[in-house]
């Protein structure tokens, strides 16, 4: 990231508990060095951010190539499993170059939506048929480079994906996902290097995709590096049923028995859980990443997010399959889903939902120093307009409520990463025409 010394004047800023008018930020070396409140106007030389400035948003669960499915998989009917076949067909066409072009555009779209860090759940490792590239991490490196060129941070969650189901070999589509064994996965993954904008984590694709005897290898790799560890967990009832048949327990219990759960671990979806599962996840401090727009798009169900949080599981948010890329919608949907399920309102405050989209999401990705506006934090910010057709009217002190329950990604005016503008006045400063970049990258996959 570029090192800069700058002063910003924030017309309004959400400081974690409340909206403060007239805030001056001093930034040096990509971090906030001072926060001064009560500034009625900008000091000389300060850059002005009109609207409401929030900490940068963390998209804690992404499959970048799924963006190519938007619209296509909304035709007709089906289930998660029929959707998966369409997804596989797209995955089969990707090369390091085409994936780089697509991911660069997708990450630029995220920046336009106020996202400053993404957790990329990456399992597309090899060429079709499982042939290794000359650089065994060519696909992962393409993603890391794409994030740099789009101006955002990335945690590459390199994913172990070794089987198509309990005791079953990978199918023809999944061969390019598999390293054969967890030990081979760890050997390849260990070649990846962190950079200023990139951190390396691990993932277990799911309990059906990593044999139980090899789960500990993935967990140990993450433990030795103090790295984030993510896992798709109980997204589908079919996975729960298959786990019960194979192991006589739920997926959560299987992960617990093999040392996967813990404070650096995040379960993604956590949709179909027993009371014991919830207690295990909460008691170990294992996080929960909810992806409401994908979970409703795929008809997965509504996960027990309030019970998980009450049990001790921190909540984060992700756009997953990118049916839309809008963290405000993810935050809003988590609350509104609960309202539909329970027929009562107010399960989370707007402040709590913003924390899930910012500080807690960054923590789930290993960026604990991001997601807040305070001295010492990374200078990652997003500013939304308070004068659009969606946000005009409410008092500025209700900015958190406006952001969560009215704003959309279209209201993002500025995105700042490490103290520099990545999005200025609604335009990406590094990728000149993001819609065209997306259209070109997706068209290339259809050729």
Coordinates of C-alpha atoms in Angstrom, one line a residue:
X1 CA 0.0 0.0 0.0
X2 CA 1.2 3.5 -0.8
X3 CA 2.5 5.4 2.3
X4 CA 0.9 8.9 2.6
X5 CA 0.6 11.7 5.2
X6 CA -2.8 13.3 5.0
X7 CA -5.5 15.1 6.9
X8 CA -9.1 14.4 6.4
X9 CA -12.1 16.3 7.6
X10 CA -15.2 14.1 8.0
X11 CA -18.5 16.0 7.9
X12 CA -20.0 13.2 10.0
X13 CA -18.2 10.1 11.3
X14 CA -19.5 6.9 13.0
X15 CA -17.2 6.3 15.9
X16 CA -18.5 2.9 16.9
X17 CA -21.2 4.0 19.3
X18 CA -22.5 7.3 17.8
X19 CA -22.2 9.7 15.0
X20 CA -19.9 12.6 15.6
X21 CA -20.0 15.8 13.5
X22 CA -16.8 17.6 12.4
X23 CA -14.0 15.0 12.9
X24 CA -10.4 15.6 11.8
X25 CA -8.3 12.5 11.1
X26 CA -4.5 12.7 10.8
X27 CA -3.0 9.9 8.8
X28 CA 0.6 8.8 8.4
X29 CA 2.0 5.6 7.0
X30 CA -1.4 4.3 6.2
X31 CA -2.7 4.5 9.8
X32 CA -4.8 7.0 11.8
X33 CA -2.4 8.9 14.1
X34 CA -5.0 11.2 15.7
X35 CA -8.8 11.8 15.8
X36 CA -10.0 15.2 16.7
X37 CA -13.7 16.0 17.2
X38 CA -15.6 19.3 17.4
X39 CA -14.1 20.7 14.2
X40 CA -16.9 22.8 12.7
X41 CA -15.0 23.2 9.4
X42 CA -12.0 21.6 7.6
X43 CA -8.6 22.8 8.7
X44 CA -6.3 24.3 5.9
X45 CA -5.2 21.6 3.5
X46 CA -7.6 18.9 4.7
X47 CA -9.4 16.7 2.2
X48 CA -13.1 16.9 2.8
X49 CA -15.4 13.9 3.1
X50 CA -19.0 15.0 2.9
X51 CA -21.6 12.6 4.2
X52 CA -21.2 9.9 6.8
X53 CA -17.8 8.2 7.1
X54 CA -17.6 4.7 8.5
X55 CA -14.7 2.3 9.0
X56 CA -14.0 0.4 5.7
X57 CA -16.3 -2.6 5.3
X58 CA -15.0 -6.2 5.4
X59 CA -16.5 -8.7 3.0
X60 CA -15.6 -11.8 5.0
X61 CA -16.7 -14.5 2.5
X62 CA -16.2 -14.2 -1.3
X63 CA -16.0 -16.6 -4.2
X64 CA -14.9 -14.1 -6.9
X65 CA -15.6 -16.2 -9.9
X66 CA -19.3 -16.6 -8.8
X67 CA -19.8 -13.0 -9.9
X68 CA -19.9 -14.4 -13.5
X69 CA -23.1 -16.3 -12.6
X70 CA -25.1 -13.2 -11.7
X71 CA -28.4 -13.2 -13.6
X72 CA -27.7 -16.5 -15.3
X73 CA -28.6 -18.6 -12.2
X74 CA -31.7 -16.6 -11.5
X75 CA -33.4 -18.1 -14.5
X76 CA -35.9 -20.9 -13.7
X77 CA -36.0 -22.9 -10.6
X78 CA -33.9 -25.5 -8.8
X79 CA -31.9 -26.0 -5.6
X80 CA -28.4 -25.4 -4.3
X81 CA -27.3 -28.6 -6.0
X82 CA -28.6 -27.6 -9.4
X83 CA -27.0 -24.2 -9.0
X84 CA -23.7 -25.9 -8.2
X85 CA -23.6 -27.6 -11.6
X86 CA -23.8 -24.2 -13.3
X87 CA -21.1 -22.9 -11.0
X88 CA -18.8 -25.9 -11.9
X89 CA -19.2 -25.1 -15.6
X90 CA -18.0 -21.6 -15.1
X91 CA -15.1 -22.8 -12.9
X92 CA -14.0 -25.1 -15.7
X93 CA -13.3 -22.2 -18.0
X94 CA -11.0 -20.1 -15.8
X95 CA -7.3 -19.7 -16.3
X96 CA -4.9 -17.6 -14.2
X97 CA -5.2 -14.7 -16.7
X98 CA -9.0 -14.8 -17.0
X99 CA -9.4 -15.2 -13.3
X100 CA -7.1 -12.2 -12.7
X101 CA -9.2 -10.1 -15.0
X102 CA -12.5 -11.2 -13.5
X103 CA -11.3 -10.8 -9.9
X104 CA -9.8 -7.4 -10.5
X105 CA -13.1 -6.2 -11.7
X106 CA -15.0 -7.9 -8.9
X107 CA -12.7 -6.4 -6.3
X108 CA -13.1 -3.0 -7.9
X109 CA -16.9 -3.4 -7.6
X110 CA -16.4 -4.2 -3.9
X111 CA -14.4 -1.0 -3.5
X112 CA -17.2 1.0 -5.1
X113 CA -19.4 -0.6 -2.5
X114 CA -17.2 0.5 0.4
X115 CA -15.4 -2.8 0.9
X116 CA -11.8 -2.3 1.9
X117 CA -10.9 -6.0 2.7
X118 CA -12.1 -9.2 1.3
X119 CA -11.8 -12.8 2.5
X120 CA -11.4 -14.9 -0.7
X121 CA -12.4 -18.5 0.0
X122 CA -10.2 -19.9 -2.7
X123 CA -10.3 -23.5 -3.9
X124 CA -9.8 -23.2 -7.7
X125 CA -6.1 -24.2 -7.5
X126 CA -5.2 -26.2 -10.6
X127 CA -5.9 -26.5 -14.3
X128 CA -9.0 -28.6 -15.4
X129 CA -8.4 -32.3 -14.8
X130 CA -6.1 -31.4 -11.8
X131 CA -3.0 -30.6 -13.8
X132 CA -0.6 -28.4 -11.8
X133 CA 0.4 -25.1 -13.2
X134 CA 4.2 -24.4 -13.4
X135 CA 3.6 -22.1 -10.4
X136 CA 1.4 -24.3 -8.2
X137 CA -0.2 -21.1 -6.7
X138 CA -0.8 -19.4 -10.1
X139 CA -4.6 -19.0 -9.4
X140 CA -4.1 -17.7 -5.8
X141 CA -1.4 -15.3 -7.0
X142 CA -3.8 -14.0 -9.6
X143 CA -6.3 -13.2 -6.9
X144 CA -3.7 -11.5 -4.7
X145 CA -2.5 -9.4 -7.7
X146 CA -6.1 -8.5 -8.6
X147 CA -6.8 -7.2 -5.1
X148 CA -3.7 -5.0 -5.2
X149 CA -4.7 -3.6 -8.6
X150 CA -8.2 -2.9 -7.3
X151 CA -6.8 -1.2 -4.3
X152 CA -8.2 -3.4 -1.5
X153 CA -6.8 -5.7 1.1
X154 CA -7.3 -9.5 0.8
X155 CA -7.1 -12.5 3.1
X156 CA -6.5 -15.4 0.7
X157 CA -8.3 -18.3 2.5
X158 CA -6.5 -21.1 0.7
X159 CA -9.0 -24.0 0.8
X160 CA -8.5 -27.7 1.2
X161 CA -11.0 -29.5 -1.1
X162 CA -10.1 -33.2 -1.4
X163 CA -13.3 -35.2 -1.9
X164 CA -16.8 -34.9 -3.4
X165 CA -18.4 -36.4 -0.4
X166 CA -17.8 -38.7 2.5
X167 CA -15.5 -41.4 1.2
X168 CA -15.9 -40.3 -2.4
X169 CA -13.2 -39.2 -4.8
X170 CA -13.4 -35.8 -6.5
X171 CA -15.6 -35.7 -9.6
X172 CA -14.3 -34.4 -12.9
X173 CA -15.1 -30.8 -12.0
X174 CA -13.5 -31.0 -8.6
X175 CA -10.2 -32.4 -9.8
X176 CA -8.8 -28.9 -10.2
X177 CA -9.8 -28.1 -6.6
X178 CA -7.9 -31.0 -5.0
X179 CA -4.3 -31.4 -3.9
X180 CA -4.9 -35.1 -3.2
X181 CA -4.1 -35.0 0.5
X182 CA -4.2 -32.4 3.3
X183 CA -0.4 -32.8 3.5
X184 CA 0.0 -31.9 -0.2
X185 CA -2.4 -29.0 0.3
X186 CA -0.3 -27.7 3.2
X187 CA 2.9 -28.0 1.2
X188 CA 1.5 -26.0 -1.6
X189 CA -0.2 -23.4 0.6
X190 CA 3.1 -22.8 2.5
X191 CA 4.6 -21.4 -0.6
X192 CA 2.2 -18.4 -0.5
X193 CA 3.8 -15.2 0.9
X194 CA 2.0 -12.4 2.7
X195 CA 2.3 -8.8 1.4
X196 CA 1.4 -5.4 2.7
X197 CA -2.1 -5.8 1.3
X198 CA -2.4 -9.6 1.5
X199 CA -2.6 -12.1 4.3
X200 CA -2.8 -15.9 4.0
X201 CA -5.3 -18.0 5.8
X202 CA -6.7 -21.5 5.5
X203 CA -10.1 -23.0 4.9
X204 CA -11.7 -26.4 5.1
X205 CA -14.2 -26.3 2.2
X206 CA -16.7 -28.5 4.2
X207 CA -16.8 -31.7 6.2
X208 CA -17.9 -33.5 3.1
X209 CA -14.8 -32.2 1.1
X210 CA -12.0 -32.9 3.7
X211 CA -11.9 -36.5 5.1
X212 CA -12.2 -36.4 8.9
X213 CA -8.7 -37.9 9.4
X214 CA -7.2 -35.0 7.5
X215 CA -9.1 -32.1 9.2
X216 CA -6.4 -31.8 11.9
X217 CA -3.7 -31.2 9.3
X218 CA -5.5 -28.1 8.1
X219 CA -6.2 -26.9 11.6
X220 CA -2.6 -27.4 12.6
X221 CA -1.3 -25.4 9.6
X222 CA -3.5 -22.5 10.6
X223 CA -2.5 -22.8 14.3
X224 CA 1.2 -22.8 13.6
X225 CA 0.8 -19.6 11.7
X226 CA -1.9 -18.0 13.9
X227 CA -3.8 -17.6 10.7
X228 CA -7.6 -17.4 10.1
X229 CA -9.3 -20.7 9.4
X230 CA -12.7 -20.7 7.7
X231 CA -15.1 -23.5 6.9
X232 CA -18.5 -23.9 5.1
X233 CA -20.7 -25.3 7.9
X234 CA -24.2 -26.9 7.7
X235 CA -25.3 -24.8 4.8
X236 CA -27.5 -27.6 3.6
X237 CA -29.5 -30.2 5.5
X238 CA -28.2 -32.9 3.1
X239 CA -24.7 -32.3 4.4
X240 CA -25.9 -32.8 7.9
X241 CA -27.7 -36.0 7.0
X242 CA -24.6 -37.4 5.2
X243 CA -22.3 -36.5 8.1
X244 CA -24.7 -38.3 10.5
X245 CA -24.7 -41.3 8.2
X246 CA -20.9 -41.4 7.9
X247 CA -19.8 -40.4 11.4
X248 CA -22.8 -40.5 13.7
X249 CA -22.6 -36.8 14.5
X250 CA -23.3 -33.3 13.2
X251 CA -20.7 -31.4 11.1
X252 CA -20.0 -29.1 14.1
X253 CA -19.3 -31.9 16.4
X254 CA -17.0 -33.5 13.8
X255 CA -15.0 -30.3 13.5
X256 CA -14.8 -29.9 17.3
X257 CA -13.6 -33.5 17.7
X258 CA -10.7 -32.8 15.2
X259 CA -9.6 -29.5 16.6
X260 CA -11.0 -27.2 14.0
X261 CA -13.1 -24.9 16.2
X262 CA -11.6 -21.9 18.0
X263 CA -11.3 -18.1 18.2
X264 CA -9.4 -17.9 14.9
X265 CA -12.0 -20.1 13.1
X266 CA -15.1 -18.8 11.3
X267 CA -18.0 -21.0 10.2
X268 CA -19.6 -19.7 7.1
X269 CA -23.5 -19.9 6.9
X270 CA -24.0 -22.1 10.1
X271 CA -27.5 -22.4 8.9
X272 CA -28.9 -25.8 10.1
X273 CA -27.6 -26.3 13.7
X274 CA -28.7 -28.1 16.8
X275 CA -28.7 -26.5 20.2
X276 CA -25.5 -28.5 20.9
X277 CA -23.9 -27.1 17.8
X278 CA -24.7 -23.6 18.8
X279 CA -23.2 -24.2 22.3
X280 CA -20.0 -25.7 20.7
X281 CA -19.5 -22.8 18.4
X282 CA -20.2 -20.2 21.0
X283 CA -18.3 -21.9 23.7
X284 CA -15.1 -22.1 21.6
X285 CA -15.5 -18.5 20.4
X286 CA -15.8 -19.7 16.8
X287 CA -17.1 -17.0 14.5
X288 CA -20.1 -17.0 12.3
X289 CA -20.1 -15.4 8.8
X290 CA -23.6 -14.9 7.6
X291 CA -24.2 -14.3 3.8
X292 CA -27.9 -13.5 3.7
X293 CA -28.2 -12.5 0.0
X294 CA -26.7 -15.8 -1.1
X295 CA -28.5 -17.8 1.6
X296 CA -31.8 -16.5 0.3
X297 CA -30.8 -16.7 -3.4
X298 CA -29.9 -20.4 -3.0
X299 CA -32.9 -21.1 -0.7
X300 CA -30.6 -22.3 2.0
X301 CA -32.6 -21.1 5.0
X302 CA -32.2 -18.6 7.8
X303 CA -29.4 -19.4 10.3
X304 CA -29.8 -18.9 14.1
X305 CA -27.6 -15.8 14.2
X306 CA -29.0 -14.3 17.4
X307 CA -28.6 -17.5 19.3
X308 CA -25.1 -17.9 18.0
X309 CA -24.1 -14.4 19.0
X310 CA -25.7 -14.9 22.4
X311 CA -23.7 -18.1 22.9
X312 CA -20.4 -16.3 22.1
X313 CA -19.9 -16.5 18.4
X314 CA -18.9 -13.2 16.8
X315 CA -20.8 -12.3 13.6
X316 CA -19.4 -11.2 10.3
X317 CA -20.9 -10.7 6.9
X318 CA -20.1 -11.8 3.3
X319 CA -21.5 -11.5 -0.2
X320 CA -20.4 -15.0 -1.0
X321 CA -21.8 -15.8 -4.5
X322 CA -22.2 -12.1 -5.3
X323 CA -25.9 -12.2 -6.3
X324 CA -25.3 -8.6 -5.2
X325 CA -22.2 -6.9 -3.7
X326 CA -23.6 -4.7 -1.0
X327 CA -22.6 -5.1 2.7
X328 CA -25.4 -2.7 3.8
X329 CA -27.9 -5.1 2.2
X330 CA -26.2 -8.0 4.0
X331 CA -26.4 -6.2 7.4
X332 CA -30.0 -5.2 6.7
X333 CA -31.0 -8.7 5.5
X334 CA -29.7 -10.3 8.7
X335 CA -32.0 -8.2 10.8
X336 CA -35.0 -8.4 8.4
X337 CA -34.7 -12.2 8.0
X338 CA -35.0 -12.5 11.8
X339 CA -38.0 -10.2 11.7
X340 CA -39.7 -12.5 9.2
X341 CA -38.8 -15.6 11.1
X342 CA -39.8 -14.3 14.6
X343 CA -42.4 -11.7 13.7
X344 CA -40.7 -9.3 16.0
X345 CA -38.3 -6.3 15.4
X346 CA -35.0 -5.1 16.8
X347 CA -32.8 -8.1 17.1
X348 CA -29.7 -6.0 16.6
X349 CA -29.0 -2.3 16.8
X350 CA -27.7 -0.5 13.7
X351 CA -24.4 -0.1 15.5
X352 CA -24.1 -3.9 16.1
X353 CA -24.8 -4.6 12.4
X354 CA -22.2 -2.1 11.3
X355 CA -19.7 -3.7 13.7
X356 CA -20.4 -7.1 12.0
X357 CA -19.8 -5.4 8.6
X358 CA -16.6 -3.7 9.8
X359 CA -14.6 -4.5 12.9
X360 CA -15.8 -8.0 13.5
X361 CA -15.4 -8.9 9.8
X362 CA -11.9 -7.6 9.7
X363 CA -11.0 -9.6 12.8
X364 CA -12.4 -12.7 11.2
X365 CA -10.0 -12.1 8.3
X366 CA -6.9 -11.5 10.6
X367 CA -7.0 -7.7 10.2
X368 CA -7.6 -6.9 13.8
X369 CA -6.1 -3.4 13.4
X370 CA -8.8 -2.4 10.9
X371 CA -12.5 -1.7 11.1
X372 CA -12.5 1.2 13.6
X373 CA -11.8 5.0 13.4
X374 CA -9.3 5.5 16.1
X375 CA -5.7 6.3 16.6
X376 CA -3.5 3.3 15.6
X377 CA -6.1 1.8 13.3
X378 CA -5.5 1.3 9.6
X379 CA -6.8 4.3 7.7
X380 CA -9.5 2.3 5.8
X381 CA -12.7 4.3 5.4
X382 CA -15.9 4.5 3.4
X383 CA -18.1 7.5 3.1
X384 CA -21.8 7.3 2.2
X385 CA -23.9 10.2 0.9
X386 CA -26.6 11.6 3.2
X387 CA -28.3 13.5 0.5
X388 CA -29.3 10.7 -2.0
X389 CA -32.9 9.8 -2.7
X390 CA -32.4 6.9 -0.3
X391 CA -30.6 8.7 2.5
X392 CA -32.0 12.3 2.5
X393 CA -34.2 13.3 5.4
X394 CA -33.1 11.6 8.6
X395 CA -31.1 13.6 11.1
X396 CA -27.3 13.0 10.8
X397 CA -27.2 11.6 14.3
X398 CA -29.3 8.7 12.9
X399 CA -26.6 8.0 10.4
X400 CA -26.0 4.4 11.5
X401 CA -29.7 3.6 11.1
X402 CA -29.7 5.4 7.7
X403 CA -26.7 3.4 6.6
X404 CA -28.1 0.0 7.6
X405 CA -31.7 0.4 6.8
X406 CA -31.8 2.8 3.8
X407 CA -28.4 3.1 2.1
X408 CA -27.1 0.8 -0.6
X409 CA -23.7 0.4 -2.3
X410 CA -24.8 3.0 -4.7
X411 CA -24.6 5.6 -1.9
X412 CA -20.9 5.1 -1.4
X413 CA -19.0 8.3 -2.4
X414 CA -15.5 7.6 -1.2
X415 CA -13.5 4.5 -0.3
X416 CA -10.0 5.0 1.3
X417 CA -7.5 2.2 1.9
X418 CA -4.3 2.9 3.8
X419 CA -5.0 6.7 3.6
X420 CA -5.4 6.9 -0.1
X421 CA -8.5 7.3 -2.2
X422 CA -9.5 4.1 -4.1
X423 CA -12.9 5.5 -4.8
X424 CA -13.4 9.3 -5.1
X425 CA -16.8 10.9 -5.7
X426 CA -18.2 7.5 -6.7
X427 CA -15.5 6.7 -9.3
X428 CA -12.8 4.1 -9.0
X429 CA -9.4 5.7 -9.2
X430 CA -7.5 2.6 -10.3
X431 CA -9.9 0.7 -12.6
X432 CA -11.3 3.4 -15.0
X433 CA -14.5 1.7 -16.1
X434 CA -15.6 -1.0 -13.7
X435 CA -18.8 -2.0 -15.4
X436 CA -16.9 -2.5 -18.7
X437 CA -14.2 -4.4 -17.0
X438 CA -16.8 -6.8 -15.5
X439 CA -18.6 -7.1 -18.9
X440 CA -15.3 -7.9 -20.7
X441 CA -14.1 -10.5 -18.1
X442 CA -17.5 -12.3 -18.0
X443 CA -17.9 -12.2 -21.8
X444 CA -14.5 -13.9 -22.2
X445 CA -15.7 -16.8 -20.1
X446 CA -18.7 -17.3 -22.4
X447 CA -16.7 -17.3 -25.6

